JSON list of C-alpha atoms in Angstrom, two decimals:
[
{"chain": "A", "resi": 1, "resn": "MET", "atom": "CA", "xyz": [24.44, -11.58, 9.26]},
{"chain": "A", "resi": 2, "resn": "ASN", "atom": "CA", "xyz": [21.45, -12.40, 7.11]},
{"chain": "A", "resi": 3, "resn": "ALA", "atom": "CA", "xyz": [19.80, -9.12, 6.06]},
{"chain": "A", "resi": 4, "resn": "LEU", "atom": "CA", "xyz": [16.40, -10.48, 7.11]},
{"chain": "A", "resi": 5, "resn": "GLU", "atom": "CA", "xyz": [17.65, -10.57, 10.76]},
{"chain": "A", "resi": 6, "resn": "GLU", "atom": "CA", "xyz": [18.24, -6.81, 10.88]},
{"chain": "A", "resi": 7, "resn": "THR", "atom": "CA", "xyz": [15.32, -6.17, 13.15]},
{"chain": "A", "resi": 8, "resn": "ASN", "atom": "CA", "xyz": [16.19, -2.53, 13.74]},
{"chain": "A", "resi": 9, "resn": "ARG", "atom": "CA", "xyz": [14.96, -1.67, 10.21]},
{"chain": "A", "resi": 10, "resn": "PHE", "atom": "CA", "xyz": [11.71, -3.65, 10.31]},
{"chain": "A", "resi": 11, "resn": "THR", "atom": "CA", "xyz": [9.73, -6.35, 12.04]},
{"chain": "A", "resi": 12, "resn": "LEU", "atom": "CA", "xyz": [9.37, -9.62, 10.15]},
{"chain": "A", "resi": 13, "resn": "ILE", "atom": "CA", "xyz": [6.54, -11.93, 11.21]},
{"chain": "A", "resi": 14, "resn": "ARG", "atom": "CA", "xyz": [6.66, -15.35, 9.61]},
{"chain": "A", "resi": 15, "resn": "HIS", "atom": "CA", "xyz": [3.37, -17.28, 9.53]},
{"chain": "A", "resi": 16, "resn": "THR", "atom": "CA", "xyz": [3.01, -21.02, 9.40]},
{"chain": "A", "resi": 17, "resn": "ASP", "atom": "CA", "xyz": [0.04, -21.14, 7.05]},
{"chain": "A", "resi": 18, "resn": "ALA", "atom": "CA", "xyz": [-2.12, -18.98, 4.87]},
{"chain": "A", "resi": 19, "resn": "ASP", "atom": "CA", "xyz": [-5.17, -18.90, 7.17]},
{"chain": "A", "resi": 20, "resn": "ALA", "atom": "CA", "xyz": [-3.02, -17.65, 10.09]},
{"chain": "A", "resi": 21, "resn": "TRP", "atom": "CA", "xyz": [-1.47, -15.09, 7.85]},
{"chain": "A", "resi": 22, "resn": "ILE", "atom": "CA", "xyz": [-4.85, -13.74, 6.73]},
{"chain": "A", "resi": 23, "resn": "GLU", "atom": "CA", "xyz": [-6.45, -13.74, 10.24]},
{"chain": "A", "resi": 24, "resn": "THR", "atom": "CA", "xyz": [-3.49, -12.15, 12.02]},
{"chain": "A", "resi": 25, "resn": "ILE", "atom": "CA", "xyz": [-3.08, -9.27, 9.46]},
{"chain": "A", "resi": 26, "resn": "ALA", "atom": "CA", "xyz": [-6.85, -8.55, 9.41]},
{"chain": "A", "resi": 27, "resn": "ALA", "atom": "CA", "xyz": [-6.96, -8.49, 13.19]},
{"chain": "A", "resi": 28, "resn": "GLU", "atom": "CA", "xyz": [-3.97, -6.13, 13.30]},
{"chain": "A", "resi": 29, "resn": "MET", "atom": "CA", "xyz": [-5.60, -3.82, 10.79]},
{"chain": "A", "resi": 30, "resn": "ALA", "atom": "CA", "xyz": [-8.85, -3.73, 12.72]},
{"chain": "A", "resi": 31, "resn": "GLN", "atom": "CA", "xyz": [-6.97, -2.96, 15.96]},
{"chain": "A", "resi": 32, "resn": "ILE", "atom": "CA", "xyz": [-5.20, -0.09, 14.31]},
{"chain": "A", "resi": 33, "resn": "LEU", "atom": "CA", "xyz": [-8.42, 1.31, 12.92]},
{"chain": "A", "resi": 34, "resn": "ASN", "atom": "CA", "xyz": [-10.33, 0.90, 16.20]},
{"chain": "A", "resi": 35, "resn": "HIS", "atom": "CA", "xyz": [-7.55, 2.58, 18.16]},
{"chain": "A", "resi": 36, "resn": "ASP", "atom": "CA", "xyz": [-7.65, 5.65, 15.95]},
{"chain": "A", "resi": 37, "resn": "ILE", "atom": "CA", "xyz": [-11.41, 5.75, 15.85]},
{"chain": "A", "resi": 38, "resn": "GLY", "atom": "CA", "xyz": [-11.42, 5.70, 19.65]},
{"chain": "A", "resi": 39, "resn": "ALA", "atom": "CA", "xyz": [-8.78, 8.41, 19.86]},
{"chain": "A", "resi": 40, "resn": "ALA", "atom": "CA", "xyz": [-9.89, 10.71, 17.06]},
{"chain": "A", "resi": 41, "resn": "GLY", "atom": "CA", "xyz": [-13.38, 9.63, 16.02]},
{"chain": "A", "resi": 42, "resn": "ARG", "atom": "CA", "xyz": [-12.28, 8.59, 12.57]},
{"chain": "A", "resi": 43, "resn": "ALA", "atom": "CA", "xyz": [-9.60, 6.45, 10.85]},
{"chain": "A", "resi": 44, "resn": "ARG", "atom": "CA", "xyz": [-8.17, 6.51, 7.32]},
{"chain": "A", "resi": 45, "resn": "MET", "atom": "CA", "xyz": [-6.33, 3.70, 5.55]},
{"chain": "A", "resi": 46, "resn": "LEU", "atom": "CA", "xyz": [-4.54, 3.34, 2.22]},
{"chain": "A", "resi": 47, "resn": "LEU", "atom": "CA", "xyz": [-4.70, 0.00, 0.46]},
{"chain": "A", "resi": 48, "resn": "SER", "atom": "CA", "xyz": [-2.79, -1.71, -2.33]},
{"chain": "A", "resi": 49, "resn": "GLY", "atom": "CA", "xyz": [-4.33, -3.79, -5.04]},
{"chain": "A", "resi": 50, "resn": "GLY", "atom": "CA", "xyz": [-3.42, -7.29, -6.20]},
{"chain": "A", "resi": 51, "resn": "THR", "atom": "CA", "xyz": [-4.51, -10.80, -5.36]},
{"chain": "A", "resi": 52, "resn": "THR", "atom": "CA", "xyz": [-2.16, -11.11, -2.34]},
{"chain": "A", "resi": 53, "resn": "PRO", "atom": "CA", "xyz": [-4.11, -8.71, 0.00]},
{"chain": "A", "resi": 54, "resn": "ALA", "atom": "CA", "xyz": [-7.64, -9.45, -1.29]},
{"chain": "A", "resi": 55, "resn": "PRO", "atom": "CA", "xyz": [-8.38, -12.32, 1.14]},
{"chain": "A", "resi": 56, "resn": "VAL", "atom": "CA", "xyz": [-7.08, -10.13, 4.04]},
{"chain": "A", "resi": 57, "resn": "TYR", "atom": "CA", "xyz": [-9.51, -7.32, 3.06]},
{"chain": "A", "resi": 58, "resn": "GLN", "atom": "CA", "xyz": [-12.34, -9.92, 2.97]},
{"chain": "A", "resi": 59, "resn": "ALA", "atom": "CA", "xyz": [-11.48, -11.06, 6.46]},
{"chain": "A", "resi": 60, "resn": "LEU", "atom": "CA", "xyz": [-11.16, -7.48, 7.71]},
{"chain": "A", "resi": 61, "resn": "ALA", "atom": "CA", "xyz": [-14.62, -6.62, 6.48]},
{"chain": "A", "resi": 62, "resn": "GLU", "atom": "CA", "xyz": [-16.07, -9.29, 8.79]},
{"chain": "A", "resi": 63, "resn": "LEU", "atom": "CA", "xyz": [-14.43, -7.88, 11.93]},
{"chain": "A", "resi": 64, "resn": "ASP", "atom": "CA", "xyz": [-15.95, -5.45, 14.43]},
{"chain": "A", "resi": 65, "resn": "VAL", "atom": "CA", "xyz": [-15.05, -2.01, 13.04]},
{"chain": "A", "resi": 66, "resn": "GLN", "atom": "CA", "xyz": [-17.20, 1.10, 12.86]},
{"chain": "A", "resi": 67, "resn": "TRP", "atom": "CA", "xyz": [-17.01, 1.30, 9.07]},
{"chain": "A", "resi": 68, "resn": "ASP", "atom": "CA", "xyz": [-19.01, 4.50, 8.95]},
{"chain": "A", "resi": 69, "resn": "ARG", "atom": "CA", "xyz": [-16.04, 6.15, 10.61]},
{"chain": "A", "resi": 70, "resn": "VAL", "atom": "CA", "xyz": [-13.50, 4.79, 8.25]},
{"chain": "A", "resi": 71, "resn": "GLU", "atom": "CA", "xyz": [-12.16, 6.48, 5.09]},
{"chain": "A", "resi": 72, "resn": "VAL", "atom": "CA", "xyz": [-10.43, 4.21, 2.50]},
{"chain": "A", "resi": 73, "resn": "SER", "atom": "CA", "xyz": [-8.16, 5.29, -0.30]},
{"chain": "A", "resi": 74, "resn": "LEU", "atom": "CA", "xyz": [-5.32, 3.74, -2.27]},
{"chain": "A", "resi": 75, "resn": "VAL", "atom": "CA", "xyz": [-1.53, 3.47, -2.08]},
{"chain": "A", "resi": 76, "resn": "ASP", "atom": "CA", "xyz": [-1.51, 3.61, -5.87]},
{"chain": "A", "resi": 77, "resn": "GLU", "atom": "CA", "xyz": [-3.58, 3.17, -9.00]},
{"chain": "A", "resi": 78, "resn": "ARG", "atom": "CA", "xyz": [-3.29, 2.27, -12.65]},
{"chain": "A", "resi": 79, "resn": "TRP", "atom": "CA", "xyz": [-4.60, 4.91, -15.06]},
{"chain": "A", "resi": 80, "resn": "LEU", "atom": "CA", "xyz": [-7.92, 3.13, -15.37]},
{"chain": "A", "resi": 81, "resn": "SER", "atom": "CA", "xyz": [-11.47, 3.93, -14.49]},
{"chain": "A", "resi": 82, "resn": "PRO", "atom": "CA", "xyz": [-12.43, 2.84, -10.91]},
{"chain": "A", "resi": 83, "resn": "GLN", "atom": "CA", "xyz": [-15.08, 0.66, -12.61]},
{"chain": "A", "resi": 84, "resn": "ASP", "atom": "CA", "xyz": [-12.43, -1.22, -14.64]},
{"chain": "A", "resi": 85, "resn": "ARG", "atom": "CA", "xyz": [-11.87, -4.72, -13.30]},
{"chain": "A", "resi": 86, "resn": "ASP", "atom": "CA", "xyz": [-8.08, -4.33, -13.64]},
{"chain": "A", "resi": 87, "resn": "SER", "atom": "CA", "xyz": [-8.06, -1.25, -11.39]},
{"chain": "A", "resi": 88, "resn": "ASN", "atom": "CA", "xyz": [-7.05, -1.35, -7.75]},
{"chain": "A", "resi": 89, "resn": "ALA", "atom": "CA", "xyz": [-10.24, 0.53, -6.90]},
{"chain": "A", "resi": 90, "resn": "TRP", "atom": "CA", "xyz": [-12.36, -2.32, -8.33]},
{"chain": "A", "resi": 91, "resn": "LEU", "atom": "CA", "xyz": [-10.44, -4.91, -6.28]},
{"chain": "A", "resi": 92, "resn": "VAL", "atom": "CA", "xyz": [-10.76, -2.95, -3.01]},
{"chain": "A", "resi": 93, "resn": "ARG", "atom": "CA", "xyz": [-14.46, -2.38, -3.66]},
{"chain": "A", "resi": 94, "resn": "GLN", "atom": "CA", "xyz": [-15.10, -6.06, -4.34]},
{"chain": "A", "resi": 95, "resn": "SER", "atom": "CA", "xyz": [-13.01, -7.48, -1.51]},
{"chain": "A", "resi": 96, "resn": "LEU", "atom": "CA", "xyz": [-13.73, -4.87, 1.18]},
{"chain": "A", "resi": 97, "resn": "LEU", "atom": "CA", "xyz": [-16.07, -2.00, 0.49]},
{"chain": "A", "resi": 98, "resn": "ASN", "atom": "CA", "xyz": [-19.05, -4.10, -0.71]},
{"chain": "A", "resi": 99, "resn": "ARG", "atom": "CA", "xyz": [-18.80, -5.98, 2.59]},
{"chain": "A", "resi": 100, "resn": "ALA", "atom": "CA", "xyz": [-17.91, -3.15, 5.00]},
{"chain": "A", "resi": 101, "resn": "GLU", "atom": "CA", "xyz": [-21.11, -1.14, 5.02]},
{"chain": "A", "resi": 102, "resn": "GLY", "atom": "CA", "xyz": [-20.69, 2.56, 5.56]},
{"chain": "A", "resi": 103, "resn": "ALA", "atom": "CA", "xyz": [-17.02, 2.88, 4.71]},
{"chain": "A", "resi": 104, "resn": "HIS", "atom": "CA", "xyz": [-16.20, 5.95, 2.56]},
{"chain": "A", "resi": 105, "resn": "PHE", "atom": "CA", "xyz": [-13.98, 5.49, -0.51]},
{"chain": "A", "resi": 106, "resn": "ASP", "atom": "CA", "xyz": [-11.77, 8.04, -2.24]},
{"chain": "A", "resi": 107, "resn": "PRO", "atom": "CA", "xyz": [-10.50, 6.69, -5.53]},
{"chain": "A", "resi": 108, "resn": "LEU", "atom": "CA", "xyz": [-7.36, 8.20, -7.03]},
{"chain": "A", "resi": 109, "resn": "VAL", "atom": "CA", "xyz": [-8.66, 8.26, -10.58]},
{"chain": "A", "resi": 110, "resn": "ARG", "atom": "CA", "xyz": [-11.60, 10.56, -11.27]},
{"chain": "A", "resi": 111, "resn": "VAL", "atom": "CA", "xyz": [-13.59, 9.66, -14.36]},
{"chain": "A", "resi": 112, "resn": "GLY", "atom": "CA", "xyz": [-13.34, 12.29, -17.04]},
{"chain": "A", "resi": 113, "resn": "LYS", "atom": "CA", "xyz": [-10.42, 14.08, -15.39]},
{"chain": "A", "resi": 114, "resn": "PRO", "atom": "CA", "xyz": [-6.87, 14.17, -16.88]},
{"chain": "A", "resi": 115, "resn": "LEU", "atom": "CA", "xyz": [-4.03, 12.50, -14.99]},
{"chain": "A", "resi": 116, "resn": "PRO", "atom": "CA", "xyz": [-2.47, 15.74, -13.64]},
{"chain": "A", "resi": 117, "resn": "GLU", "atom": "CA", "xyz": [-5.78, 16.89, -12.25]},
{"chain": "A", "resi": 118, "resn": "CYS", "atom": "CA", "xyz": [-6.29, 13.50, -10.57]},
{"chain": "A", "resi": 119, "resn": "VAL", "atom": "CA", "xyz": [-2.89, 13.72, -8.94]},
{"chain": "A", "resi": 120, "resn": "TYR", "atom": "CA", "xyz": [-3.65, 17.37, -7.82]},
{"chain": "A", "resi": 121, "resn": "THR", "atom": "CA", "xyz": [-6.96, 16.19, -6.30]},
{"chain": "A", "resi": 122, "resn": "ALA", "atom": "CA", "xyz": [-5.27, 13.27, -4.54]},
{"chain": "A", "resi": 123, "resn": "ASN", "atom": "CA", "xyz": [-2.72, 15.56, -2.97]},
{"chain": "A", "resi": 124, "resn": "LEU", "atom": "CA", "xyz": [-5.31, 18.12, -1.99]},
{"chain": "A", "resi": 125, "resn": "GLN", "atom": "CA", "xyz": [-7.34, 15.36, -0.32]},
{"chain": "A", "resi": 126, "resn": "ALA", "atom": "CA", "xyz": [-4.31, 13.98, 1.46]},
{"chain": "A", "resi": 127, "resn": "GLN", "atom": "CA", "xyz": [-3.28, 17.39, 2.76]},
{"chain": "A", "resi": 128, "resn": "HIS", "atom": "CA", "xyz": [-6.69, 18.24, 4.12]},
{"chain": "A", "resi": 129, "resn": "THR", "atom": "CA", "xyz": [-7.59, 14.99, 5.89]},
{"chain": "A", "resi": 130, "resn": "GLU", "atom": "CA", "xyz": [-6.19, 13.27, 8.91]},
{"chain": "A", "resi": 131, "resn": "ALA", "atom": "CA", "xyz": [-2.92, 11.39, 8.39]},
{"chain": "A", "resi": 132, "resn": "PRO", "atom": "CA", "xyz": [-3.56, 7.77, 7.43]},
{"chain": "A", "resi": 133, "resn": "SER", "atom": "CA", "xyz": [-3.84, 5.43, 10.35]},
{"chain": "A", "resi": 134, "resn": "LEU", "atom": "CA", "xyz": [-2.51, 2.59, 8.19]},
{"chain": "A", "resi": 135, "resn": "ALA", "atom": "CA", "xyz": [-1.04, 1.87, 4.81]},
{"chain": "A", "resi": 136, "resn": "VAL", "atom": "CA", "xyz": [-0.82, -1.66, 3.33]},
{"chain": "A", "resi": 137, "resn": "PHE", "atom": "CA", "xyz": [1.96, -2.30, 0.79]},
{"chain": "A", "resi": 138, "resn": "GLY", "atom": "CA", "xyz": [2.89, -5.12, -1.54]},
{"chain": "A", "resi": 139, "resn": "MET", "atom": "CA", "xyz": [6.14, -5.86, -3.38]},
{"chain": "A", "resi": 140, "resn": "GLY", "atom": "CA", "xyz": [6.77, -7.10, -6.89]},
{"chain": "A", "resi": 141, "resn": "ASN", "atom": "CA", "xyz": [9.48, -9.52, -7.90]},
{"chain": "A", "resi": 142, "resn": "ASP", "atom": "CA", "xyz": [11.35, -6.52, -9.35]},
{"chain": "A", "resi": 143, "resn": "GLY", "atom": "CA", "xyz": [11.42, -4.88, -5.89]},
{"chain": "A", "resi": 144, "resn": "HIS", "atom": "CA", "xyz": [8.81, -2.26, -6.62]},
{"chain": "A", "resi": 145, "resn": "THR", "atom": "CA", "xyz": [6.28, -1.11, -4.11]},
{"chain": "A", "resi": 146, "resn": "ALA", "atom": "CA", "xyz": [3.24, 1.09, -4.71]},
{"chain": "A", "resi": 147, "resn": "SER", "atom": "CA", "xyz": [3.90, 2.15, -8.30]},
{"chain": "A", "resi": 148, "resn": "LEU", "atom": "CA", "xyz": [7.55, 3.01, -7.74]},
{"chain": "A", "resi": 149, "resn": "PHE", "atom": "CA", "xyz": [9.08, 0.89, -10.49]},
{"chain": "A", "resi": 150, "resn": "PRO", "atom": "CA", "xyz": [12.85, 0.50, -10.85]},
{"chain": "A", "resi": 151, "resn": "GLY", "atom": "CA", "xyz": [14.02, 1.93, -14.18]},
{"chain": "A", "resi": 152, "resn": "SER", "atom": "CA", "xyz": [11.10, 4.28, -14.55]},
{"chain": "A", "resi": 153, "resn": "LYS", "atom": "CA", "xyz": [12.03, 7.62, -16.00]},
{"chain": "A", "resi": 154, "resn": "ASP", "atom": "CA", "xyz": [9.90, 9.35, -13.38]},
{"chain": "A", "resi": 155, "resn": "LEU", "atom": "CA", "xyz": [11.27, 7.36, -10.43]},
{"chain": "A", "resi": 156, "resn": "ALA", "atom": "CA", "xyz": [13.78, 9.98, -9.19]},
{"chain": "A", "resi": 157, "resn": "ARG", "atom": "CA", "xyz": [11.20, 12.73, -9.38]},
{"chain": "A", "resi": 158, "resn": "ALA", "atom": "CA", "xyz": [8.69, 10.63, -7.41]},
{"chain": "A", "resi": 159, "resn": "LEU", "atom": "CA", "xyz": [11.21, 9.66, -4.77]},
{"chain": "A", "resi": 160, "resn": "GLU", "atom": "CA", "xyz": [12.25, 13.29, -4.28]},
{"chain": "A", "resi": 161, "resn": "SER", "atom": "CA", "xyz": [8.71, 14.74, -4.28]},
{"chain": "A", "resi": 162, "resn": "THR", "atom": "CA", "xyz": [7.50, 16.75, -1.30]},
{"chain": "A", "resi": 163, "resn": "LEU", "atom": "CA", "xyz": [3.91, 15.83, -2.05]},
{"chain": "A", "resi": 164, "resn": "PRO", "atom": "CA", "xyz": [2.05, 12.66, -1.02]},
{"chain": "A", "resi": 165, "resn": "TYR", "atom": "CA", "xyz": [1.21, 11.46, -4.53]},
{"chain": "A", "resi": 166, "resn": "ALA", "atom": "CA", "xyz": [2.93, 11.66, -7.90]},
{"chain": "A", "resi": 167, "resn": "ALA", "atom": "CA", "xyz": [2.19, 10.63, -11.50]},
{"chain": "A", "resi": 168, "resn": "LEU", "atom": "CA", "xyz": [4.56, 8.01, -12.86]},
{"chain": "A", "resi": 169, "resn": "ASP", "atom": "CA", "xyz": [5.20, 6.66, -16.36]},
{"chain": "A", "resi": 170, "resn": "ALA", "atom": "CA", "xyz": [6.54, 3.17, -16.10]},
{"chain": "A", "resi": 171, "resn": "THR", "atom": "CA", "xyz": [6.81, 2.53, -19.87]},
{"chain": "A", "resi": 172, "resn": "GLY", "atom": "CA", "xyz": [9.42, -0.25, -20.44]},
{"chain": "A", "resi": 173, "resn": "CYS", "atom": "CA", "xyz": [9.25, -1.51, -16.89]},
{"chain": "A", "resi": 174, "resn": "PRO", "atom": "CA", "xyz": [8.14, -5.18, -16.95]},
{"chain": "A", "resi": 175, "resn": "GLY", "atom": "CA", "xyz": [6.43, -4.98, -13.59]},
{"chain": "A", "resi": 176, "resn": "SER", "atom": "CA", "xyz": [3.95, -2.43, -14.85]},
{"chain": "A", "resi": 177, "resn": "ASN", "atom": "CA", "xyz": [2.55, -4.87, -17.43]},
{"chain": "A", "resi": 178, "resn": "GLN", "atom": "CA", "xyz": [0.16, -3.12, -19.85]},
{"chain": "A", "resi": 179, "resn": "TRP", "atom": "CA", "xyz": [-0.57, -0.24, -17.47]},
{"chain": "A", "resi": 180, "resn": "PRO", "atom": "CA", "xyz": [2.49, 2.02, -17.48]},
{"chain": "A", "resi": 181, "resn": "LEU", "atom": "CA", "xyz": [0.66, 5.23, -16.41]},
{"chain": "A", "resi": 182, "resn": "ARG", "atom": "CA", "xyz": [0.15, 5.33, -12.63]},
{"chain": "A", "resi": 183, "resn": "ILE", "atom": "CA", "xyz": [-0.63, 7.45, -9.62]},
{"chain": "A", "resi": 184, "resn": "THR", "atom": "CA", "xyz": [1.56, 6.49, -6.69]},
{"chain": "A", "resi": 185, "resn": "LEU", "atom": "CA", "xyz": [2.20, 7.30, -3.06]},
{"chain": "A", "resi": 186, "resn": "THR", "atom": "CA", "xyz": [5.63, 8.86, -2.73]},
{"chain": "A", "resi": 187, "resn": "PRO", "atom": "CA", "xyz": [8.09, 8.35, 0.18]},
{"chain": "A", "resi": 188, "resn": "HIS", "atom": "CA", "xyz": [6.88, 11.67, 1.53]},
{"chain": "A", "resi": 189, "resn": "GLY", "atom": "CA", "xyz": [3.33, 10.24, 1.52]},
{"chain": "A", "resi": 190, "resn": "MET", "atom": "CA", "xyz": [4.55, 7.06, 3.17]},
{"chain": "A", "resi": 191, "resn": "ARG", "atom": "CA", "xyz": [6.06, 9.10, 5.96]},
{"chain": "A", "resi": 192, "resn": "GLN", "atom": "CA", "xyz": [2.64, 10.51, 6.80]},
{"chain": "A", "resi": 193, "resn": "CYS", "atom": "CA", "xyz": [1.27, 7.00, 7.58]},
{"chain": "A", "resi": 194, "resn": "ARG", "atom": "CA", "xyz": [1.19, 6.15, 11.28]},
{"chain": "A", "resi": 195, "resn": "GLN", "atom": "CA", "xyz": [1.51, 2.43, 10.69]},
{"chain": "A", "resi": 196, "resn": "ARG", "atom": "CA", "xyz": [2.83, 0.49, 7.62]},
{"chain": "A", "resi": 197, "resn": "LEU", "atom": "CA", "xyz": [2.30, -3.14, 6.76]},
{"chain": "A", "resi": 198, "resn": "LEU", "atom": "CA", "xyz": [3.97, -5.07, 3.96]},
{"chain": "A", "resi": 199, "resn": "LEU", "atom": "CA", "xyz": [2.24, -8.30, 2.88]},
{"chain": "A", "resi": 200, "resn": "LEU", "atom": "CA", "xyz": [4.31, -11.02, 1.21]},
{"chain": "A", "resi": 201, "resn": "ARG", "atom": "CA", "xyz": [3.62, -14.52, 0.04]},
{"chain": "A", "resi": 202, "resn": "GLY", "atom": "CA", "xyz": [6.20, -17.08, -1.21]},
{"chain": "A", "resi": 203, "resn": "LYS", "atom": "CA", "xyz": [9.86, -17.80, -0.86]},
{"chain": "A", "resi": 204, "resn": "GLN", "atom": "CA", "xyz": [10.75, -15.72, -3.96]},
{"chain": "A", "resi": 205, "resn": "LYS", "atom": "CA", "xyz": [9.37, -12.57, -2.32]},
{"chain": "A", "resi": 206, "resn": "LEU", "atom": "CA", "xyz": [11.45, -13.19, 0.71]},
{"chain": "A", "resi": 207, "resn": "GLU", "atom": "CA", "xyz": [14.57, -13.58, -1.48]},
{"chain": "A", "resi": 208, "resn": "VAL", "atom": "CA", "xyz": [13.82, -10.32, -3.32]},
{"chain": "A", "resi": 209, "resn": "LEU", "atom": "CA", "xyz": [13.48, -8.58, 0.03]},
{"chain": "A", "resi": 210, "resn": "LYS", "atom": "CA", "xyz": [16.81, -9.99, 1.16]},
{"chain": "A", "resi": 211, "resn": "GLN", "atom": "CA", "xyz": [18.49, -8.81, -2.00]},
{"chain": "A", "resi": 212, "resn": "ALA", "atom": "CA", "xyz": [16.97, -5.36, -1.60]},
{"chain": "A", "resi": 213, "resn": "LEU", "atom": "CA", "xyz": [18.27, -5.05, 2.00]},
{"chain": "A", "resi": 214, "resn": "GLU", "atom": "CA", "xyz": [21.70, -6.21, 1.03]},
{"chain": "A", "resi": 215, "resn": "SER", "atom": "CA", "xyz": [21.91, -3.84, -1.91]},
{"chain": "A", "resi": 216, "resn": "ASN", "atom": "CA", "xyz": [20.82, -0.80, 0.14]},
{"chain": "A", "resi": 217, "resn": "ASN", "atom": "CA", "xyz": [19.92, 0.82, -3.21]},
{"chain": "A", "resi": 218, "resn": "ALA", "atom": "CA", "xyz": [16.51, 2.45, -3.01]},
{"chain": "A", "resi": 219, "resn": "ALA", "atom": "CA", "xyz": [16.44, 3.25, -6.76]},
{"chain": "A", "resi": 220, "resn": "LEU", "atom": "CA", "xyz": [17.17, -0.31, -7.75]},
{"chain": "A", "resi": 221, "resn": "TYR", "atom": "CA", "xyz": [14.81, -1.73, -5.12]},
{"chain": "A", "resi": 222, "resn": "PRO", "atom": "CA", "xyz": [12.16, 0.88, -4.35]},
{"chain": "A", "resi": 223, "resn": "ILE", "atom": "CA", "xyz": [10.74, -1.25, -1.61]},
{"chain": "A", "resi": 224, "resn": "LEU", "atom": "CA", "xyz": [13.46, 0.24, 0.57]},
{"chain": "A", "resi": 225, "resn": "ASN", "atom": "CA", "xyz": [11.59, 3.57, 0.44]},
{"chain": "A", "resi": 226, "resn": "ALA", "atom": "CA", "xyz": [8.79, 1.95, 2.47]},
{"chain": "A", "resi": 227, "resn": "ILE", "atom": "CA", "xyz": [11.30, 0.54, 5.02]},
{"chain": "A", "resi": 228, "resn": "ASP", "atom": "CA", "xyz": [13.75, 3.30, 5.72]},
{"chain": "A", "resi": 229, "resn": "LEU", "atom": "CA", "xyz": [11.57, 6.18, 6.95]},
{"chain": "A", "resi": 230, "resn": "ASP", "atom": "CA", "xyz": [13.43, 8.07, 9.70]},
{"chain": "A", "resi": 231, "resn": "GLY", "atom": "CA", "xyz": [11.33, 8.92, 12.70]},
{"chain": "A", "resi": 232, "resn": "ARG", "atom": "CA", "xyz": [8.43, 6.65, 11.81]},
{"chain": "A", "resi": 233, "resn": "PRO", "atom": "CA", "xyz": [7.42, 3.34, 13.36]},
{"chain": "A", "resi": 234, "resn": "THR", "atom": "CA", "xyz": [9.21, 0.39, 11.78]},
{"chain": "A", "resi": 235, "resn": "LEU", "atom": "CA", "xyz": [7.55, -1.42, 8.89]},
{"chain": "A", "resi": 236, "resn": "ARG", "atom": "CA", "xyz": [5.81, -4.65, 9.92]},
{"chain": "A", "resi": 237, "resn": "ILE", "atom": "CA", "xyz": [6.30, -7.37, 7.34]},
{"chain": "A", "resi": 238, "resn": "HIS", "atom": "CA", "xyz": [3.89, -10.33, 7.34]},
{"chain": "A", "resi": 239, "resn": "TRP", "atom": "CA", "xyz": [5.25, -13.26, 5.29]},
{"chain": "A", "resi": 240, "resn": "CYS", "atom": "CA", "xyz": [3.88, -16.71, 4.55]},
{"chain": "A", "resi": 241, "resn": "ASP", "atom": "CA", "xyz": [5.07, -19.24, 2.06]}
]
């Protein structure tokens, strides 16, 4: 059987065109946020950076959500100032926060603070707020998700962590480009999220996902850590060519 047909591990939604992909994901995110706002008075979501989700965030900002009741943070971050144009914080601010008036943002990197202190603060924040309503993930062509890079010397420690966030040095990992130092959500942190979405574009990403599922090796393909979370709702994968 084709690994992509194993629907017990995830739900794969294939979209016919980019506009439908954007609109459907944004509507689903808004529905999740509004459900938790209605149930608990507030909602919290964790977002990934990159060009793939940016148009979804732009569309989400236009939907009917009580943004003053929404807290936004990140799945992961490069060791960069939130004001740096290459940071995930900057992308989320430009594509969502500047349009969604009232939403509160918690960056992972605190200007002037060392990396260990930023990780400590991120974990403290995560442990003293409501569990995230929603987390949005991406996947690199190397099979990484968040900043869990295959081949990183810190990967095993991050995968085994009992805290929501960890520091990771991805020096030598091609997918990290020129930003090897990271703060990343761990599998433990992923498990806290009530709903998880994986956004993919292009046939190559679908092939990487298939290879990951067939390998069943979560160290070689860290994306599997966002899929196989016992006792949690299945990951919903939205794909469009």
